[in-house]
Tab-separated table of C-alpha atoms in Angstrom:
chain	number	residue	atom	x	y	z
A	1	UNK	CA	-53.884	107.039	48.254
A	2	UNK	CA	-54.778	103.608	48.766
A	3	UNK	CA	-53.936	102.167	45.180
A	4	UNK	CA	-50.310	102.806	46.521
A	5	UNK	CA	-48.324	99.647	46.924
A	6	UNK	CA	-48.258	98.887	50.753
A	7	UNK	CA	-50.373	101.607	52.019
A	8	UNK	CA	-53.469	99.786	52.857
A	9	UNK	CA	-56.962	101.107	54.643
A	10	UNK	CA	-56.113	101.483	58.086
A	11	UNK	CA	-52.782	103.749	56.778
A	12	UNK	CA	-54.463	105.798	54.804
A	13	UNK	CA	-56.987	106.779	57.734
A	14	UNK	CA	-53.899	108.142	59.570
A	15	UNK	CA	-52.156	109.350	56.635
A	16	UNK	CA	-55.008	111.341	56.299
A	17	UNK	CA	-55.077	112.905	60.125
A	18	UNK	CA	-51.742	114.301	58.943
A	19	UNK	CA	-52.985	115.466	55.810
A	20	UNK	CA	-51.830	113.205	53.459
A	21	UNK	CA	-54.651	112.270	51.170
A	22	UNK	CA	-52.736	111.677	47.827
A	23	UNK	CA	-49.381	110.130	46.541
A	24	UNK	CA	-48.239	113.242	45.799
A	25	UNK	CA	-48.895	114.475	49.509
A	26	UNK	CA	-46.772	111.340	50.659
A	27	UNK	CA	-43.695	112.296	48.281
A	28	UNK	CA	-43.337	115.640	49.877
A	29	UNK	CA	-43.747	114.765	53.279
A	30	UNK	CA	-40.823	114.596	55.370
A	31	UNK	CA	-39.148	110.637	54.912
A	32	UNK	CA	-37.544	111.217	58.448
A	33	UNK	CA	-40.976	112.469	59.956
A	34	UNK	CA	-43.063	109.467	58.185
A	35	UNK	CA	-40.674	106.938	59.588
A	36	UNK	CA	-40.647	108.102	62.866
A	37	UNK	CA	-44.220	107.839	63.211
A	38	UNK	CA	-45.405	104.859	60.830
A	39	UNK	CA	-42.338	102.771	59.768
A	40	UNK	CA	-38.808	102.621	57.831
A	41	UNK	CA	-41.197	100.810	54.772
A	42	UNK	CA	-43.863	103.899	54.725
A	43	UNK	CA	-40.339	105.949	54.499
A	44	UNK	CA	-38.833	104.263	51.463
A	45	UNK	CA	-42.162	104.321	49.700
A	46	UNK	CA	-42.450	108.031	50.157
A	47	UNK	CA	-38.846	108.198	48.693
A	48	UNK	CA	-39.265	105.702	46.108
A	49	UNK	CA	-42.467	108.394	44.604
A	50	UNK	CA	-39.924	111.132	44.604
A	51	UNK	CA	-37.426	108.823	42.299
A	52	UNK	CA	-34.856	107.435	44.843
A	53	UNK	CA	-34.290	104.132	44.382
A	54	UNK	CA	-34.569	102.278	47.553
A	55	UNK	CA	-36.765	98.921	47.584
A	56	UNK	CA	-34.498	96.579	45.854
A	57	UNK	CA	-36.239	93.979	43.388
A	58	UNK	CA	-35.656	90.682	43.345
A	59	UNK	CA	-33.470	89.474	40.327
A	60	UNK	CA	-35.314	86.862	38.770
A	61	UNK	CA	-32.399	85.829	36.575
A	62	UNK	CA	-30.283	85.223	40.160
A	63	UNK	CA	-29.635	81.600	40.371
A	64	UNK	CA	-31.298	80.265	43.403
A	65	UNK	CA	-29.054	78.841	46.639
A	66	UNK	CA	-31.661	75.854	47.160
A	67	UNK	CA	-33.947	74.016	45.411
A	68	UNK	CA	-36.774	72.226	47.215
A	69	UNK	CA	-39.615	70.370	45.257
A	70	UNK	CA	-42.088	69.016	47.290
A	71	UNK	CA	-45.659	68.194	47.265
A	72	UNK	CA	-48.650	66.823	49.651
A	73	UNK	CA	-49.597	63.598	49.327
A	74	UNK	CA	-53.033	62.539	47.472
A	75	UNK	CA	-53.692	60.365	50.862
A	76	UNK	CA	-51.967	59.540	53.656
A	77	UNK	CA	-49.415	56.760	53.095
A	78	UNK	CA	-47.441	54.223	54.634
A	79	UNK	CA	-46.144	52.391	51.680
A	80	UNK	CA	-42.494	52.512	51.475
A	81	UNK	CA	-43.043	52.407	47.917
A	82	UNK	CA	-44.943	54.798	46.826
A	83	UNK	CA	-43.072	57.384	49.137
A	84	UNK	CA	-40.362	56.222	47.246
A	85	UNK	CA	-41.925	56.928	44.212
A	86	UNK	CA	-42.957	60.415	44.991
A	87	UNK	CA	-39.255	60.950	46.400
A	88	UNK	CA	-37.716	60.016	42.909
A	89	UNK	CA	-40.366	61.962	41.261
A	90	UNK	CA	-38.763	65.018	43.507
A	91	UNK	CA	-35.547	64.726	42.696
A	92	UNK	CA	-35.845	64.658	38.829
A	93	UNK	CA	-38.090	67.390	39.312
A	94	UNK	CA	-35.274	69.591	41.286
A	95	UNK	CA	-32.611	68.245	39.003
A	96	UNK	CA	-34.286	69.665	36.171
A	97	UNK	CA	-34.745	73.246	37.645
A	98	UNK	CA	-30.797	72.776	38.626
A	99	UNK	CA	-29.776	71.753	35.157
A	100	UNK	CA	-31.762	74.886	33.814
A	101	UNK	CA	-29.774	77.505	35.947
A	102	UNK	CA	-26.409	75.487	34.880
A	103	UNK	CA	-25.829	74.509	38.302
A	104	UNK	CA	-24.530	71.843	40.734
A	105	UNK	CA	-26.007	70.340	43.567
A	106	UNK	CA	-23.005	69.210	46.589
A	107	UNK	CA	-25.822	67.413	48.877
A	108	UNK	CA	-29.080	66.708	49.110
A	109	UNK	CA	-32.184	66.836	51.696
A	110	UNK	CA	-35.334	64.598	51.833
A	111	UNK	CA	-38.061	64.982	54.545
A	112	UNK	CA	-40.904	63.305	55.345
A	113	UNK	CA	-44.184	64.844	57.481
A	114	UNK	CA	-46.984	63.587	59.029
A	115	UNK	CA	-50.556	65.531	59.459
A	116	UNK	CA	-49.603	67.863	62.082
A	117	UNK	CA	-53.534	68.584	62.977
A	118	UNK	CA	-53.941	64.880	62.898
A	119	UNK	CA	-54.474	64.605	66.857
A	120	UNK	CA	-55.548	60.543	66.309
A	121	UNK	CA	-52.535	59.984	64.642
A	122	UNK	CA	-48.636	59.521	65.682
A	123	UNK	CA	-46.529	62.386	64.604
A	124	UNK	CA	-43.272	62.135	63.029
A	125	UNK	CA	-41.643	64.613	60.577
A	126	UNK	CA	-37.896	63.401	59.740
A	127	UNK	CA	-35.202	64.756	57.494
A	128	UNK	CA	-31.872	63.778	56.285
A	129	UNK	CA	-28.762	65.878	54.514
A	130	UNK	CA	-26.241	64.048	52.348
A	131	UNK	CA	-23.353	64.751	50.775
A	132	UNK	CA	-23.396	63.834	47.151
A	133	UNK	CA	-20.118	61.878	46.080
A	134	UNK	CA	-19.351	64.955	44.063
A	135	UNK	CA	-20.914	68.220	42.398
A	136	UNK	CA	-23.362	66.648	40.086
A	137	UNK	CA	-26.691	67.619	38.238
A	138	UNK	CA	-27.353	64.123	36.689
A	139	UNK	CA	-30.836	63.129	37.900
A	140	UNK	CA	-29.579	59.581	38.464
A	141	UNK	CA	-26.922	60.414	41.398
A	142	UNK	CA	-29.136	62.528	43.198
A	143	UNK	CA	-32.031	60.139	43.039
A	144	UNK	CA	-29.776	57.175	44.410
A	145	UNK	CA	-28.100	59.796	47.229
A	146	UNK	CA	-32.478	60.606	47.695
A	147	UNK	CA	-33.231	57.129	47.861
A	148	UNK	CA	-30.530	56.482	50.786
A	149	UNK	CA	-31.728	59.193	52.825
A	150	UNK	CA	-35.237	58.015	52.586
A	151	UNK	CA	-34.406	54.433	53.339
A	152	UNK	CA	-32.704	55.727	56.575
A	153	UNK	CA	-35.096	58.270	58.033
A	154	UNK	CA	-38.681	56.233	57.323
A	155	UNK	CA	-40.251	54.281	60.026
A	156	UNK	CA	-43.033	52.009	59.705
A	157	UNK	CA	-46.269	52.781	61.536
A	158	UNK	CA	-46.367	56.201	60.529
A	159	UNK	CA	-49.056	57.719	58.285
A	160	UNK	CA	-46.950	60.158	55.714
A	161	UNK	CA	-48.641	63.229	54.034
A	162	UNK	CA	-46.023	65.064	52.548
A	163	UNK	CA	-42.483	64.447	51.191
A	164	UNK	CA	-40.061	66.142	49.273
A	165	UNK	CA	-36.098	66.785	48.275
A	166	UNK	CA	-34.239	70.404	48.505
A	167	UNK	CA	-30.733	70.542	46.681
A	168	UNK	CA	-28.646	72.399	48.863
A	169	UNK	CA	-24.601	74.176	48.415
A	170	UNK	CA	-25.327	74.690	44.754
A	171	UNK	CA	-22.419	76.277	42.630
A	172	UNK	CA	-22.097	77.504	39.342
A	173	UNK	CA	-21.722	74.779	36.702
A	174	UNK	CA	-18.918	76.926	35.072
A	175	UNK	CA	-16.881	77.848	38.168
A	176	UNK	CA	-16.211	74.338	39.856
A	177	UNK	CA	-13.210	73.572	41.167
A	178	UNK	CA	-11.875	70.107	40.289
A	179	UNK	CA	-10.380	67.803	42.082
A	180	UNK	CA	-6.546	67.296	41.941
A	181	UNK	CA	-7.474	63.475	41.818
A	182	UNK	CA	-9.583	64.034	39.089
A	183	UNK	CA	-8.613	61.489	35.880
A	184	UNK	CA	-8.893	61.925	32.261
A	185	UNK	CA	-11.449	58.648	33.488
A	186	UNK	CA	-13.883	60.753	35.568
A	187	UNK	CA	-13.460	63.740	33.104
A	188	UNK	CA	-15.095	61.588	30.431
A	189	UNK	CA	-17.792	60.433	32.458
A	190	UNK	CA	-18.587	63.840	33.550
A	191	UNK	CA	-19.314	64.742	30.077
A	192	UNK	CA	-20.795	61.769	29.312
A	193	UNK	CA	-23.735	62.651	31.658
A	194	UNK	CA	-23.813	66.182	30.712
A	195	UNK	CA	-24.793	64.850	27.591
A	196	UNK	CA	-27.393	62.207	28.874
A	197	UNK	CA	-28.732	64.834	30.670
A	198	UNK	CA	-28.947	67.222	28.184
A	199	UNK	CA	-30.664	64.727	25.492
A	200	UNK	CA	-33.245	63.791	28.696
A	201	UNK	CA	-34.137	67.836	28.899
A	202	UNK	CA	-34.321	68.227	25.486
A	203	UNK	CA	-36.677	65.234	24.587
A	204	UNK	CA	-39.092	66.400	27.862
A	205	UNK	CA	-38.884	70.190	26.270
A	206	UNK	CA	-39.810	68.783	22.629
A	207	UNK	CA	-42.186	66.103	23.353
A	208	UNK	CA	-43.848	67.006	26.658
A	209	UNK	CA	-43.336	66.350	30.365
A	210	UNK	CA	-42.384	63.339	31.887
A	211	UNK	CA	-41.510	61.448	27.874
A	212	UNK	CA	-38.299	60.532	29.202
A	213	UNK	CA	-37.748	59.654	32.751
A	214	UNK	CA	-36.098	57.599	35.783
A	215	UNK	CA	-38.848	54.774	37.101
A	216	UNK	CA	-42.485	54.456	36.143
A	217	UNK	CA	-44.840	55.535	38.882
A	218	UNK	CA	-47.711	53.211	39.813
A	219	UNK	CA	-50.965	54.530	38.901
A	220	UNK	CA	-53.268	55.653	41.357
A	221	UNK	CA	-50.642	55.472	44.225
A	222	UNK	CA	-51.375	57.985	47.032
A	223	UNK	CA	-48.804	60.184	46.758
A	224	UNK	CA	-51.000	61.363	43.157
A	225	UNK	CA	-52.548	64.935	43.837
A	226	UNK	CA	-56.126	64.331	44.322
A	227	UNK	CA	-57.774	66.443	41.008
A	228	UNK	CA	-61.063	65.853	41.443
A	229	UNK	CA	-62.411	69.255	40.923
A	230	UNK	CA	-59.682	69.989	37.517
A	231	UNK	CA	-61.777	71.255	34.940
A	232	UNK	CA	-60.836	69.236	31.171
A	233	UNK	CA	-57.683	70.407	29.659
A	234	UNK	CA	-59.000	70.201	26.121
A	235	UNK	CA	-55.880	71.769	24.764
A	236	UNK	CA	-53.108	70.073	26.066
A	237	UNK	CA	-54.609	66.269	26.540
A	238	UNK	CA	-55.207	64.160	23.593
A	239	UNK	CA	-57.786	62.034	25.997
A	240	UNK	CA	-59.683	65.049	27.371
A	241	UNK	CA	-60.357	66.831	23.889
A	242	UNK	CA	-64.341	67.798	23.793
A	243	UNK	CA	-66.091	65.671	21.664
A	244	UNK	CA	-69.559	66.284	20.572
A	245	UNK	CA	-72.388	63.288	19.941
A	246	UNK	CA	-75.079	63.459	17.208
């Protein structure tokens, strides 16, 4: 009874007062009975063992709504610069996912956090929405739309250990309305950056993450994940293949 999904130790015990010891046992029970006395979930379970569809599945084809990329800090930071860094580092990151579902981003969201359990320290988690100029997926407008909102929501004197960028109202690439004030102009330069885009992805895809991209992080600035404890990767770094010495 208890390798079924959801019924853990405690349910089986009382499962078992109503005697209920076996999947089987659950899918002939009375649904309306077992909800009444454990739950609606206990109910669709037992109907779900006698073949009737009722948990949905997520469809993991379904575009997503929002994209957020986001990551904690190596150390905490106050450098306006390396926040920046990680910000931009965001954004291409959630551009990418965007341009991979063929969709378009109509704003943008950047936050900021402090250590919340950081009693010593001055708290301050900000966050700012803005409207892109238009429906884009080009890494370089949302990265200068990211780079305003960070500008305007960081203070100095704050001690930042998180950051990140969500692309929010995202439509179908294939279903956008135009604008009636739309030239053949903006048309071209539309495609234009489809294809910049495009050539970006497909270089990253063919040579490896991060071969072609917007800004060249500083090394060792804090926002870098701490890796101390990361075991060699032998088979995907060149300067961390195992070498042996006579």
């Amino acid at each position: 009874m208890g390798d079924v999904w959801g019924v853990g130790r405690r349910l089986v015990e009382r499962l078992a007062l109503m005697g209920i010891k076996s999947a089987w046992d659950l899918a002939q029970a009375n649904p309306k009975e077992i909800r009444r006395r454990f739950s609606v979930t206990l109910e669709r379970t037992a109907l779900e063992l006698r073949g009737v569809p009722c948990i949905e599945m997520n469809d993991f084809d379904e575009a997503r709504k929002r994209i957020m990329t986001s990551r904690s800090f190596g150390k905490l930071t106050d450098d306006i610069n390396e926040i920046r860094e990680a910000i931009r580092q965001h954004g291409q990151r959630g551009a990418e996912k965007l341009r991979r579902q063929n969709g378009l981003a109509k704003a943008v969201m950047v936050f900021l956090k402090t250590n919340p359990f950081r009693q010593d320290l001055h708290q301050y988690s900000p966050s700012l929405v803005l409207e892109l100029p238009r429906p884009t997926a080009d890494s370089r407008e949302i990265l200068h739309t990211a780079g305003q909102a960070l500008e305007r929501i960081y203070r100095k004197g704050y001690l930042y250990q998180k950051g990140g960028v969500m692309l929010l109202d995202l439509i179908d690439a294939d279903r956008q309305q135009l604008s009636l004030l739309d030239t053949p102009q903006s048309d071209a330069e539309r495609q234009r950056s489809a294809k910049l885009m495009s050539a970006m992805d497909a270089l990253n895809q063919r040579m490896g993450r991060d071969t072609v991209k917007l800004g060249m992080p500083s090394p060792g600035a804090a926002w870098h994940l701490r890796c101390a404890h990361r075991t060699p990767r032998y088979t995907t770094r060149w300067e961390e293949i195992f070498t042996l010495h006579s």
